[in-house]
Amino acid sequence: MLVAAYFVYGAYLKHKWGQHLPIADITVGAVEREYHRFVPTDPPEGPMSLMVVLQGGDAGSWVFPQQNEFEALAEKEGIILAFPVGKLIPPNEGAWQLNTDAQSMQDIDFVGAMIDDISARHPVDPARVYAIGYSLGSMFSYELACHLSSRFAAIASFAGTMPVSPNSCEQEDNVP
């Protein structure tokens, strides 16, 4: 009975809090990865900004905090939103790899490949790519600033901190 209640409650949460945006699949290395994407219904002419929105916790296909407001702003300003889905890949402690080094670049490579995939489908201004993260996603946004600094104009921490002891931070550019 308890197991059945758990699955019913899980289905309720997925229905209530599950991501409603379409999902895209890409392969990075030999690993299948997914992301959700919001594109304005009436996009502006020319290249658009891209905001990478990083979930916390298990970084699953959940609605981001204040996602409705993010979508309204993106619709009004002509911004593409990307919601990458995290994946527990050893030695990750959670859905996003922190303290990234040369042996643990799967998530960094995934975000880079996702930006490339979106840019191939939509006109993205490479000088206007941003990231915002919540909790663990916030901590991972600092990893992006370290390892993909040439690809991000700025990052924002939304309820999170920097990793305590980064293994490496090889910035090509400063990222506000």
Tab-separated table of N, CA and C in Angstrom:
chain	number	residue	atom	x	y	z
A	1	MET	N	0.817	-1.192	0.000
A	1	MET	CA	0.000	0.000	0.000
A	1	MET	C	0.866	1.262	0.000
A	2	LEU	N	1.921	1.262	0.804
A	2	LEU	CA	2.796	2.413	0.877
A	2	LEU	C	3.490	2.670	-0.461
A	3	VAL	N	3.902	1.593	-1.140
A	3	VAL	CA	4.551	1.736	-2.444
A	3	VAL	C	3.582	2.344	-3.450
A	4	ALA	N	2.340	1.890	-3.462
A	4	ALA	CA	1.335	2.436	-4.374
A	4	ALA	C	1.100	3.920	-4.084
A	5	ALA	N	1.039	4.294	-2.817
A	5	ALA	CA	0.838	5.698	-2.454
A	5	ALA	C	2.021	6.538	-2.917
A	6	TYR	N	3.234	5.990	-2.803
A	6	TYR	CA	4.435	6.700	-3.251
A	6	TYR	C	4.362	6.990	-4.744
A	7	PHE	N	3.958	6.007	-5.550
A	7	PHE	CA	3.880	6.213	-6.996
A	7	PHE	C	2.754	7.172	-7.370
A	8	VAL	N	1.629	7.121	-6.678
A	8	VAL	CA	0.537	8.052	-6.937
A	8	VAL	C	0.988	9.470	-6.598
A	9	TYR	N	1.672	9.648	-5.457
A	9	TYR	CA	2.159	10.956	-5.063
A	9	TYR	C	3.209	11.449	-6.057
A	10	GLY	N	4.082	10.560	-6.505
A	10	GLY	CA	5.087	10.918	-7.512
A	10	GLY	C	4.438	11.382	-8.797
A	11	ALA	N	3.381	10.702	-9.242
A	11	ALA	CA	2.671	11.110	-10.456
A	11	ALA	C	2.013	12.475	-10.251
A	12	TYR	N	1.489	12.719	-9.049
A	12	TYR	CA	0.886	14.015	-8.732
A	12	TYR	C	1.936	15.121	-8.837
A	13	LEU	N	3.106	14.907	-8.225
A	13	LEU	CA	4.161	15.920	-8.272
A	13	LEU	C	4.605	16.195	-9.702
A	14	LYS	N	4.766	15.127	-10.489
A	14	LYS	CA	5.190	15.319	-11.878
A	14	LYS	C	4.138	16.116	-12.644
A	15	HIS	N	2.860	15.822	-12.402
A	15	HIS	CA	1.785	16.558	-13.068
A	15	HIS	C	1.772	18.021	-12.608
A	16	LYS	N	1.895	18.243	-11.307
A	16	LYS	CA	1.807	19.595	-10.758
A	16	LYS	C	3.070	20.411	-11.002
A	17	TRP	N	4.247	19.798	-10.865
A	17	TRP	CA	5.509	20.532	-10.928
A	17	TRP	C	6.383	20.125	-12.096
A	18	GLY	N	5.933	19.175	-12.907
A	18	GLY	CA	6.744	18.716	-14.035
A	18	GLY	C	6.867	19.768	-15.120
A	19	GLN	N	7.990	19.739	-15.797
A	19	GLN	CA	8.282	20.693	-16.863
A	19	GLN	C	7.285	20.524	-18.010
A	20	HIS	N	6.734	21.615	-18.496
A	20	HIS	CA	5.749	21.586	-19.579
A	20	HIS	C	6.368	21.889	-20.945
A	21	LEU	N	7.618	22.330	-20.965
A	21	LEU	CA	8.259	22.704	-22.226
A	21	LEU	C	8.725	21.460	-22.982
A	22	PRO	N	8.801	21.553	-24.308
A	22	PRO	CA	9.268	20.399	-25.091
A	22	PRO	C	10.705	20.031	-24.717
A	23	ILE	N	11.027	18.769	-24.899
A	23	ILE	CA	12.342	18.260	-24.541
A	23	ILE	C	13.138	17.941	-25.803
A	24	ALA	N	14.435	18.187	-25.732
A	24	ALA	CA	15.347	17.859	-26.834
A	24	ALA	C	16.404	16.905	-26.283
A	25	ASP	N	16.842	15.978	-27.111
A	25	ASP	CA	17.870	15.012	-26.737
A	25	ASP	C	19.136	15.293	-27.518
A	26	ILE	N	20.274	15.207	-26.837
A	26	ILE	CA	21.567	15.276	-27.506
A	26	ILE	C	22.485	14.236	-26.869
A	27	THR	N	23.477	13.807	-27.621
A	27	THR	CA	24.459	12.862	-27.103
A	27	THR	C	25.773	13.601	-26.912
A	28	VAL	N	26.329	13.471	-25.725
A	28	VAL	CA	27.595	14.117	-25.383
A	28	VAL	C	28.533	13.004	-24.938
A	29	GLY	N	29.613	12.810	-25.690
A	29	GLY	CA	30.422	11.613	-25.463
A	29	GLY	C	29.544	10.436	-25.852
A	30	ALA	N	29.361	9.509	-24.982
A	30	ALA	CA	28.453	8.389	-25.241
A	30	ALA	C	27.216	8.482	-24.350
A	31	VAL	N	26.975	9.660	-23.760
A	31	VAL	CA	25.907	9.820	-22.781
A	31	VAL	C	24.751	10.608	-23.386
A	32	GLU	N	23.540	10.043	-23.288
A	32	GLU	CA	22.333	10.742	-23.728
A	32	GLU	C	21.963	11.787	-22.695
A	33	ARG	N	21.751	13.021	-23.151
A	33	ARG	CA	21.357	14.112	-22.270
A	33	ARG	C	20.110	14.778	-22.836
A	34	GLU	N	19.412	15.530	-21.962
A	34	GLU	CA	18.159	16.185	-22.347
A	34	GLU	C	18.139	17.627	-21.846
A	35	TYR	N	17.369	18.429	-22.564
A	35	TYR	CA	17.106	19.790	-22.085
A	35	TYR	C	15.737	20.218	-22.606
A	36	HIS	N	15.134	21.157	-21.887
A	36	HIS	CA	13.868	21.775	-22.291
A	36	HIS	C	14.194	23.159	-22.835
A	37	ARG	N	13.347	23.631	-23.748
A	37	ARG	CA	13.636	24.912	-24.410
A	37	ARG	C	12.355	25.732	-24.546
A	38	PHE	N	12.485	27.036	-24.241
A	38	PHE	CA	11.411	27.998	-24.472
A	38	PHE	C	11.902	28.979	-25.529
A	39	VAL	N	11.113	29.145	-26.572
A	39	VAL	CA	11.426	30.104	-27.632
A	39	VAL	C	10.222	31.029	-27.763
A	40	PRO	N	10.429	32.335	-27.811
A	40	PRO	CA	9.293	33.254	-27.937
A	40	PRO	C	8.429	32.908	-29.151
A	41	THR	N	7.126	33.083	-29.003
A	41	THR	CA	6.210	32.757	-30.097
A	41	THR	C	6.378	33.700	-31.285
A	42	ASP	N	6.780	34.934	-31.009
A	42	ASP	CA	7.026	35.911	-32.072
A	42	ASP	C	8.440	36.464	-31.893
A	43	PRO	N	9.456	35.661	-32.265
A	43	PRO	CA	10.834	36.091	-31.996
A	43	PRO	C	11.212	37.344	-32.773
A	44	PRO	N	12.111	38.127	-32.214
A	44	PRO	CA	12.554	39.330	-32.915
A	44	PRO	C	13.406	38.948	-34.118
A	45	GLU	N	13.594	39.885	-35.014
A	45	GLU	CA	14.495	39.639	-36.135
A	45	GLU	C	15.921	39.698	-35.617
A	46	GLY	N	16.760	38.851	-36.135
A	46	GLY	CA	18.162	38.844	-35.730
A	46	GLY	C	18.415	37.932	-34.548
A	47	PRO	N	19.668	37.871	-34.122
A	47	PRO	CA	20.063	36.976	-33.034
A	47	PRO	C	19.417	37.349	-31.702
A	48	MET	N	19.119	36.320	-30.926
A	48	MET	CA	18.482	36.495	-29.626
A	48	MET	C	19.448	36.141	-28.503
A	49	SER	N	19.140	36.632	-27.316
A	49	SER	CA	19.854	36.217	-26.110
A	49	SER	C	19.425	34.799	-25.753
A	50	LEU	N	20.312	34.092	-25.060
A	50	LEU	CA	20.028	32.749	-24.551
A	50	LEU	C	20.316	32.747	-23.066
A	51	MET	N	19.344	32.270	-22.275
A	51	MET	CA	19.523	32.137	-20.833
A	51	MET	C	19.483	30.654	-20.488
A	52	VAL	N	20.591	30.130	-19.950
A	52	VAL	CA	20.667	28.752	-19.479
A	52	VAL	C	20.209	28.765	-18.024
A	53	VAL	N	19.159	28.002	-17.725
A	53	VAL	CA	18.523	28.013	-16.417
A	53	VAL	C	18.794	26.662	-15.753
A	54	LEU	N	19.558	26.677	-14.664
A	54	LEU	CA	20.051	25.459	-14.021
A	54	LEU	C	19.284	25.144	-12.746
A	55	GLN	N	18.632	23.993	-12.739
A	55	GLN	CA	17.892	23.528	-11.568
A	55	GLN	C	18.836	23.127	-10.446
A	56	GLY	N	18.323	23.100	-9.246
A	56	GLY	CA	19.035	22.568	-8.098
A	56	GLY	C	18.621	21.128	-7.848
A	57	GLY	N	19.028	20.599	-6.728
A	57	GLY	CA	18.662	19.237	-6.327
A	57	GLY	C	19.043	18.207	-7.359
A	58	ASP	N	18.063	17.418	-7.772
A	58	ASP	CA	18.341	16.384	-8.778
A	58	ASP	C	18.341	16.953	-10.188
A	59	ALA	N	18.050	18.257	-10.318
A	59	ALA	CA	18.037	18.955	-11.612
A	59	ALA	C	17.207	18.211	-12.640
A	60	GLY	N	16.073	17.701	-12.197
A	60	GLY	CA	15.187	16.946	-13.086
A	60	GLY	C	14.337	17.846	-13.954
A	61	SER	N	13.358	17.250	-14.567
A	61	SER	CA	12.443	17.972	-15.459
A	61	SER	C	11.339	18.634	-14.648
A	62	TRP	N	11.739	19.541	-13.781
A	62	TRP	CA	10.806	20.250	-12.922
A	62	TRP	C	10.682	21.695	-13.378
A	63	VAL	N	9.608	22.343	-12.953
A	63	VAL	CA	9.422	23.760	-13.216
A	63	VAL	C	10.405	24.536	-12.337
A	64	PHE	N	11.127	25.470	-12.930
A	64	PHE	CA	12.087	26.298	-12.214
A	64	PHE	C	11.327	27.302	-11.351
A	65	PRO	N	11.879	27.690	-10.169
A	65	PRO	CA	11.211	28.726	-9.373
A	65	PRO	C	10.970	29.992	-10.212
A	66	GLN	N	9.782	30.509	-10.157
A	66	GLN	CA	9.347	31.683	-10.918
A	66	GLN	C	9.467	31.498	-12.431
A	67	GLN	N	9.353	30.262	-12.898
A	67	GLN	CA	9.489	30.008	-14.332
A	67	GLN	C	8.458	30.771	-15.150
A	68	ASN	N	7.246	30.897	-14.655
A	68	ASN	CA	6.230	31.641	-15.410
A	68	ASN	C	6.685	33.077	-15.653
A	69	GLU	N	7.291	33.686	-14.648
A	69	GLU	CA	7.781	35.061	-14.797
A	69	GLU	C	8.965	35.110	-15.772
A	70	PHE	N	9.848	34.110	-15.700
A	70	PHE	CA	10.966	34.041	-16.647
A	70	PHE	C	10.434	33.931	-18.079
A	71	GLU	N	9.438	33.067	-18.288
A	71	GLU	CA	8.874	32.886	-19.627
A	71	GLU	C	8.200	34.170	-20.115
A	72	ALA	N	7.484	34.858	-19.238
A	72	ALA	CA	6.833	36.118	-19.640
A	72	ALA	C	7.871	37.149	-20.059
A	73	LEU	N	8.945	37.261	-19.300
A	73	LEU	CA	10.018	38.190	-19.647
A	73	LEU	C	10.686	37.780	-20.964
A	74	ALA	N	10.950	36.487	-21.121
A	74	ALA	CA	11.582	35.986	-22.346
A	74	ALA	C	10.689	36.228	-23.559
A	75	GLU	N	9.396	36.071	-23.395
A	75	GLU	CA	8.452	36.331	-24.490
A	75	GLU	C	8.494	37.802	-24.873
A	76	LYS	N	8.471	38.673	-23.864
A	76	LYS	CA	8.451	40.120	-24.100
A	76	LYS	C	9.766	40.618	-24.706
A	77	GLU	N	10.910	40.104	-24.221
A	77	GLU	CA	12.215	40.617	-24.626
A	77	GLU	C	12.880	39.812	-25.742
A	78	GLY	N	12.252	38.722	-26.154
A	78	GLY	CA	12.833	37.917	-27.224
A	78	GLY	C	14.051	37.116	-26.789
A	79	ILE	N	13.920	36.394	-25.689
A	79	ILE	CA	15.012	35.606	-25.119
A	79	ILE	C	14.666	34.120	-25.206
A	80	ILE	N	15.620	33.306	-25.585
A	80	ILE	CA	15.459	31.853	-25.549
A	80	ILE	C	15.880	31.384	-24.161
A	81	LEU	N	15.098	30.485	-23.573
A	81	LEU	CA	15.431	29.879	-22.282
A	81	LEU	C	15.772	28.412	-22.511
A	82	ALA	N	16.827	27.937	-21.893
A	82	ALA	CA	17.205	26.524	-21.961
A	82	ALA	C	17.280	25.973	-20.547
A	83	PHE	N	16.609	24.848	-20.324
A	83	PHE	CA	16.566	24.202	-19.015
A	83	PHE	C	17.224	22.829	-19.135
A	84	PRO	N	18.552	22.741	-18.947
A	84	PRO	CA	19.203	21.441	-19.050
A	84	PRO	C	18.777	20.526	-17.910
A	85	VAL	N	18.640	19.248	-18.212
A	85	VAL	CA	18.276	18.246	-17.211
A	85	VAL	C	19.570	17.621	-16.703
A	86	GLY	N	19.770	17.662	-15.399
A	86	GLY	CA	20.965	17.087	-14.803
A	86	GLY	C	20.933	15.572	-14.838
A	87	LYS	N	22.076	14.991	-14.567
A	87	LYS	CA	22.188	13.534	-14.568
A	87	LYS	C	23.266	13.151	-13.567
A	88	LEU	N	22.965	12.169	-12.736
A	88	LEU	CA	23.947	11.698	-11.766
A	88	LEU	C	24.956	10.819	-12.490
A	89	ILE	N	26.129	11.376	-12.743
A	89	ILE	CA	27.207	10.667	-13.426
A	89	ILE	C	28.378	10.606	-12.451
A	90	PRO	N	28.758	9.413	-12.017
A	90	PRO	CA	29.874	9.331	-11.058
A	90	PRO	C	31.112	10.038	-11.596
A	91	PRO	N	31.843	10.773	-10.809
A	91	PRO	CA	31.755	10.861	-9.348
A	91	PRO	C	30.902	12.025	-8.842
A	92	ASN	N	29.928	12.498	-9.627
A	92	ASN	CA	29.063	13.588	-9.164
A	92	ASN	C	28.448	13.255	-7.813
A	93	GLU	N	28.371	14.245	-6.946
A	93	GLU	CA	27.648	14.082	-5.692
A	93	GLU	C	26.169	14.352	-5.897
A	94	GLY	N	25.847	15.085	-6.931
A	94	GLY	CA	24.470	15.426	-7.242
A	94	GLY	C	24.300	15.472	-8.747
A	95	ALA	N	23.292	16.184	-9.178
A	95	ALA	CA	22.979	16.216	-10.608
A	95	ALA	C	23.988	17.003	-11.419
A	96	TRP	N	24.707	17.945	-10.809
A	96	TRP	CA	25.717	18.738	-11.521
A	96	TRP	C	27.085	18.465	-10.925
A	97	GLN	N	28.077	18.324	-11.789
A	97	GLN	CA	29.451	18.083	-11.341
A	97	GLN	C	30.065	19.376	-10.836
A	98	LEU	N	30.443	19.397	-9.575
A	98	LEU	CA	31.145	20.532	-8.993
A	98	LEU	C	32.622	20.187	-8.880
A	99	ASN	N	33.446	21.191	-8.670
A	99	ASN	CA	34.889	21.002	-8.558
A	99	ASN	C	35.422	20.273	-9.792
A	100	THR	N	34.979	20.759	-10.940
A	100	THR	CA	35.299	20.151	-12.223
A	100	THR	C	36.792	20.222	-12.507
A	101	ASP	N	37.301	19.151	-13.101
A	101	ASP	CA	38.674	19.135	-13.588
A	101	ASP	C	38.690	18.362	-14.908
A	102	ALA	N	39.864	18.118	-15.434
A	102	ALA	CA	39.983	17.497	-16.758
A	102	ALA	C	39.321	16.124	-16.834
A	103	GLN	N	39.172	15.425	-15.708
A	103	GLN	CA	38.556	14.094	-15.708
A	103	GLN	C	37.043	14.145	-15.466
A	104	SER	N	36.495	15.302	-15.227
A	104	SER	CA	35.062	15.384	-14.907
A	104	SER	C	34.414	16.560	-15.639
A	105	MET	N	34.379	16.464	-16.959
A	105	MET	CA	33.861	17.560	-17.787
A	105	MET	C	32.513	17.242	-18.448
A	106	GLN	N	31.870	16.132	-18.100
A	106	GLN	CA	30.633	15.728	-18.785
A	106	GLN	C	29.583	16.838	-18.760
A	107	ASP	N	29.339	17.429	-17.596
A	107	ASP	CA	28.306	18.467	-17.511
A	107	ASP	C	28.721	19.742	-18.234
A	108	ILE	N	29.984	20.119	-18.141
A	108	ILE	CA	30.484	21.291	-18.856
A	108	ILE	C	30.338	21.052	-20.364
A	109	ASP	N	30.765	19.870	-20.819
A	109	ASP	CA	30.643	19.529	-22.244
A	109	ASP	C	29.180	19.501	-22.684
A	110	PHE	N	28.298	19.010	-21.812
A	110	PHE	CA	26.866	18.969	-22.108
A	110	PHE	C	26.315	20.375	-22.333
A	111	VAL	N	26.627	21.303	-21.444
A	111	VAL	CA	26.109	22.669	-21.593
A	111	VAL	C	26.653	23.297	-22.877
A	112	GLY	N	27.923	23.094	-23.164
A	112	GLY	CA	28.486	23.605	-24.424
A	112	GLY	C	27.788	23.024	-25.639
A	113	ALA	N	27.530	21.705	-25.622
A	113	ALA	CA	26.833	21.046	-26.739
A	113	ALA	C	25.391	21.522	-26.844
A	114	MET	N	24.747	21.775	-25.705
A	114	MET	CA	23.373	22.281	-25.719
A	114	MET	C	23.327	23.668	-26.352
A	115	ILE	N	24.270	24.540	-25.997
A	115	ILE	CA	24.322	25.873	-26.607
A	115	ILE	C	24.518	25.747	-28.116
A	116	ASP	N	25.403	24.852	-28.537
A	116	ASP	CA	25.625	24.624	-29.969
A	116	ASP	C	24.358	24.132	-30.655
A	117	ASP	N	23.640	23.203	-29.996
A	117	ASP	CA	22.413	22.642	-30.577
A	117	ASP	C	21.340	23.726	-30.728
A	118	ILE	N	21.160	24.541	-29.709
A	118	ILE	CA	20.165	25.621	-29.772
A	118	ILE	C	20.571	26.635	-30.833
A	119	SER	N	21.862	26.964	-30.897
A	119	SER	CA	22.350	27.940	-31.881
A	119	SER	C	22.190	27.434	-33.309
A	120	ALA	N	22.212	26.122	-33.495
A	120	ALA	CA	21.997	25.553	-34.826
A	120	ALA	C	20.523	25.628	-35.226
A	121	ARG	N	19.627	25.689	-34.246
A	121	ARG	CA	18.182	25.713	-34.505
A	121	ARG	C	17.599	27.122	-34.531
A	122	HIS	N	18.241	28.047	-33.813
A	122	HIS	CA	17.712	29.406	-33.652
A	122	HIS	C	18.868	30.408	-33.726
A	123	PRO	N	18.603	31.638	-34.159
A	123	PRO	CA	19.677	32.641	-34.193
A	123	PRO	C	20.002	33.137	-32.778
A	124	VAL	N	21.136	32.698	-32.252
A	124	VAL	CA	21.580	33.087	-30.909
A	124	VAL	C	22.764	34.026	-31.042
A	125	ASP	N	22.731	35.122	-30.292
A	125	ASP	CA	23.846	36.054	-30.247
A	125	ASP	C	24.877	35.488	-29.268
A	126	PRO	N	26.035	35.043	-29.744
A	126	PRO	CA	27.022	34.433	-28.840
A	126	PRO	C	27.548	35.383	-27.769
A	127	ALA	N	27.359	36.682	-27.946
A	127	ALA	CA	27.796	37.655	-26.942
A	127	ALA	C	26.729	37.880	-25.870
A	128	ARG	N	25.552	37.248	-26.043
A	128	ARG	CA	24.465	37.429	-25.066
A	128	ARG	C	23.947	36.075	-24.568
A	129	VAL	N	24.870	35.251	-24.080
A	129	VAL	CA	24.521	33.961	-23.473
A	129	VAL	C	24.772	34.100	-21.972
A	130	TYR	N	23.744	33.762	-21.191
A	130	TYR	CA	23.775	33.952	-19.746
A	130	TYR	C	23.382	32.655	-19.056
A	131	ALA	N	23.702	32.561	-17.766
A	131	ALA	CA	23.266	31.413	-16.963
A	131	ALA	C	22.758	31.915	-15.626
A	132	ILE	N	21.727	31.243	-15.141
A	132	ILE	CA	21.237	31.475	-13.784
A	132	ILE	C	21.019	30.105	-13.171
A	133	GLY	N	21.405	29.969	-11.907
A	133	GLY	CA	21.250	28.686	-11.244
A	133	GLY	C	20.590	28.836	-9.898
A	134	TYR	N	19.848	27.806	-9.536
A	134	TYR	CA	19.181	27.740	-8.245
A	134	TYR	C	19.840	26.649	-7.408
A	135	SER	N	20.295	26.979	-6.211
A	135	SER	CA	20.860	26.030	-5.268
A	135	SER	C	22.063	25.311	-5.892
A	136	LEU	N	21.994	23.993	-6.076
A	136	LEU	CA	23.105	23.265	-6.697
A	136	LEU	C	23.360	23.793	-8.110
A	137	GLY	N	22.322	24.183	-8.824
A	137	GLY	CA	22.491	24.785	-10.146
A	137	GLY	C	23.237	26.105	-10.064
A	138	SER	N	23.037	26.839	-8.973
A	138	SER	CA	23.771	28.076	-8.755
A	138	SER	C	25.257	27.787	-8.591
A	139	MET	N	25.568	26.757	-7.820
A	139	MET	CA	26.968	26.371	-7.638
A	139	MET	C	27.578	25.942	-8.974
A	140	PHE	N	26.791	25.233	-9.776
A	140	PHE	CA	27.305	24.785	-11.069
A	140	PHE	C	27.497	25.957	-12.037
A	141	SER	N	26.701	27.017	-11.892
A	141	SER	CA	26.872	28.170	-12.779
A	141	SER	C	28.281	28.765	-12.634
A	142	TYR	N	28.853	28.674	-11.435
A	142	TYR	CA	30.230	29.141	-11.254
A	142	TYR	C	31.214	28.259	-12.014
A	143	GLU	N	30.919	26.972	-12.139
A	143	GLU	CA	31.755	26.072	-12.943
A	143	GLU	C	31.720	26.513	-14.408
A	144	LEU	N	30.534	26.926	-14.875
A	144	LEU	CA	30.433	27.426	-16.255
A	144	LEU	C	31.281	28.678	-16.434
A	145	ALA	N	31.250	29.562	-15.425
A	145	ALA	CA	32.060	30.782	-15.502
A	145	ALA	C	33.552	30.453	-15.559
A	146	CYS	N	33.944	29.363	-14.930
A	146	CYS	CA	35.355	28.943	-14.965
A	146	CYS	C	35.719	28.304	-16.294
A	147	HIS	N	34.941	27.329	-16.728
A	147	HIS	CA	35.351	26.469	-17.839
A	147	HIS	C	34.749	26.831	-19.190
A	148	LEU	N	33.724	27.662	-19.192
A	148	LEU	CA	33.134	28.127	-20.456
A	148	LEU	C	33.064	29.653	-20.459
A	149	SER	N	34.062	30.280	-19.885
A	149	SER	CA	34.026	31.738	-19.734
A	149	SER	C	33.937	32.467	-21.066
A	150	SER	N	34.469	31.877	-22.113
A	150	SER	CA	34.398	32.540	-23.421
A	150	SER	C	32.998	32.451	-24.028
A	151	ARG	N	32.118	31.668	-23.429
A	151	ARG	CA	30.772	31.480	-23.983
A	151	ARG	C	29.683	32.188	-23.191
A	152	PHE	N	29.996	32.691	-21.994
A	152	PHE	CA	28.976	33.316	-21.151
A	152	PHE	C	29.304	34.783	-20.909
A	153	ALA	N	28.292	35.637	-21.106
A	153	ALA	CA	28.440	37.067	-20.841
A	153	ALA	C	28.355	37.351	-19.350
A	154	ALA	N	27.523	36.580	-18.623
A	154	ALA	CA	27.353	36.763	-17.183
A	154	ALA	C	26.611	35.561	-16.618
A	155	ILE	N	26.753	35.371	-15.306
A	155	ILE	CA	25.990	34.353	-14.594
A	155	ILE	C	25.316	35.021	-13.408
A	156	ALA	N	24.287	34.359	-12.880
A	156	ALA	CA	23.615	34.853	-11.682
A	156	ALA	C	23.350	33.685	-10.749
A	157	SER	N	23.599	33.928	-9.482
A	157	SER	CA	23.330	32.939	-8.447
A	157	SER	C	21.964	33.245	-7.849
A	158	PHE	N	21.076	32.265	-7.909
A	158	PHE	CA	19.716	32.410	-7.381
A	158	PHE	C	19.584	31.380	-6.260
A	159	ALA	N	19.943	31.788	-5.037
A	159	ALA	CA	19.889	30.915	-3.858
A	159	ALA	C	20.966	29.844	-3.907
A	160	GLY	N	22.212	30.270	-3.966
A	160	GLY	CA	23.315	29.312	-3.930
A	160	GLY	C	24.632	30.020	-3.710
A	161	THR	N	25.678	29.232	-3.551
A	161	THR	CA	27.005	29.775	-3.289
A	161	THR	C	27.994	29.264	-4.327
A	162	MET	N	29.210	29.756	-4.234
A	162	MET	CA	30.296	29.233	-5.060
A	162	MET	C	30.740	27.895	-4.477
A	163	PRO	N	31.294	27.003	-5.315
A	163	PRO	CA	31.893	25.791	-4.756
A	163	PRO	C	33.002	26.181	-3.773
A	164	VAL	N	33.130	25.432	-2.702
A	164	VAL	CA	34.060	25.777	-1.636
A	164	VAL	C	35.516	25.619	-2.072
A	165	SER	N	35.837	24.524	-2.712
A	165	SER	CA	37.232	24.248	-3.087
A	165	SER	C	37.316	23.822	-4.542
A	166	PRO	N	37.241	24.767	-5.475
A	166	PRO	CA	37.306	24.352	-6.876
A	166	PRO	C	38.648	23.698	-7.196
A	167	ASN	N	38.595	22.602	-7.979
A	167	ASN	CA	39.821	21.910	-8.390
A	167	ASN	C	40.589	22.721	-9.414
A	168	SER	N	39.851	23.358	-10.313
A	168	SER	CA	40.500	24.173	-11.330
A	168	SER	C	39.522	25.218	-11.819
A	169	CYS	N	40.073	26.314	-12.292
A	169	CYS	CA	39.245	27.373	-12.870
A	169	CYS	C	40.085	28.026	-13.946
A	170	GLU	N	39.881	27.581	-15.162
A	170	GLU	CA	40.703	28.021	-16.298
A	170	GLU	C	39.928	29.042	-17.136
A	171	GLN	N	39.767	30.240	-16.611
A	171	GLN	CA	39.007	31.268	-17.320
A	171	GLN	C	39.804	31.865	-18.456
A	172	GLU	N	39.145	31.982	-19.621
A	172	GLU	CA	39.708	32.743	-20.730
A	172	GLU	C	39.323	34.218	-20.599
A	173	ASP	N	38.125	34.459	-20.079
A	173	ASP	CA	37.586	35.802	-19.911
A	173	ASP	C	36.985	35.926	-18.519
A	174	ASN	N	36.898	37.158	-18.026
A	174	ASN	CA	36.181	37.387	-16.775
A	174	ASN	C	34.691	37.322	-17.061
A	175	VAL	N	33.945	36.713	-16.154
A	175	VAL	CA	32.499	36.576	-16.299
A	175	VAL	C	31.835	37.241	-15.108
A	176	PRO	N	31.114	38.348	-15.360
A	176	PRO	CA	30.410	39.001	-14.232
A	176	PRO	C	29.367	38.072	-13.628
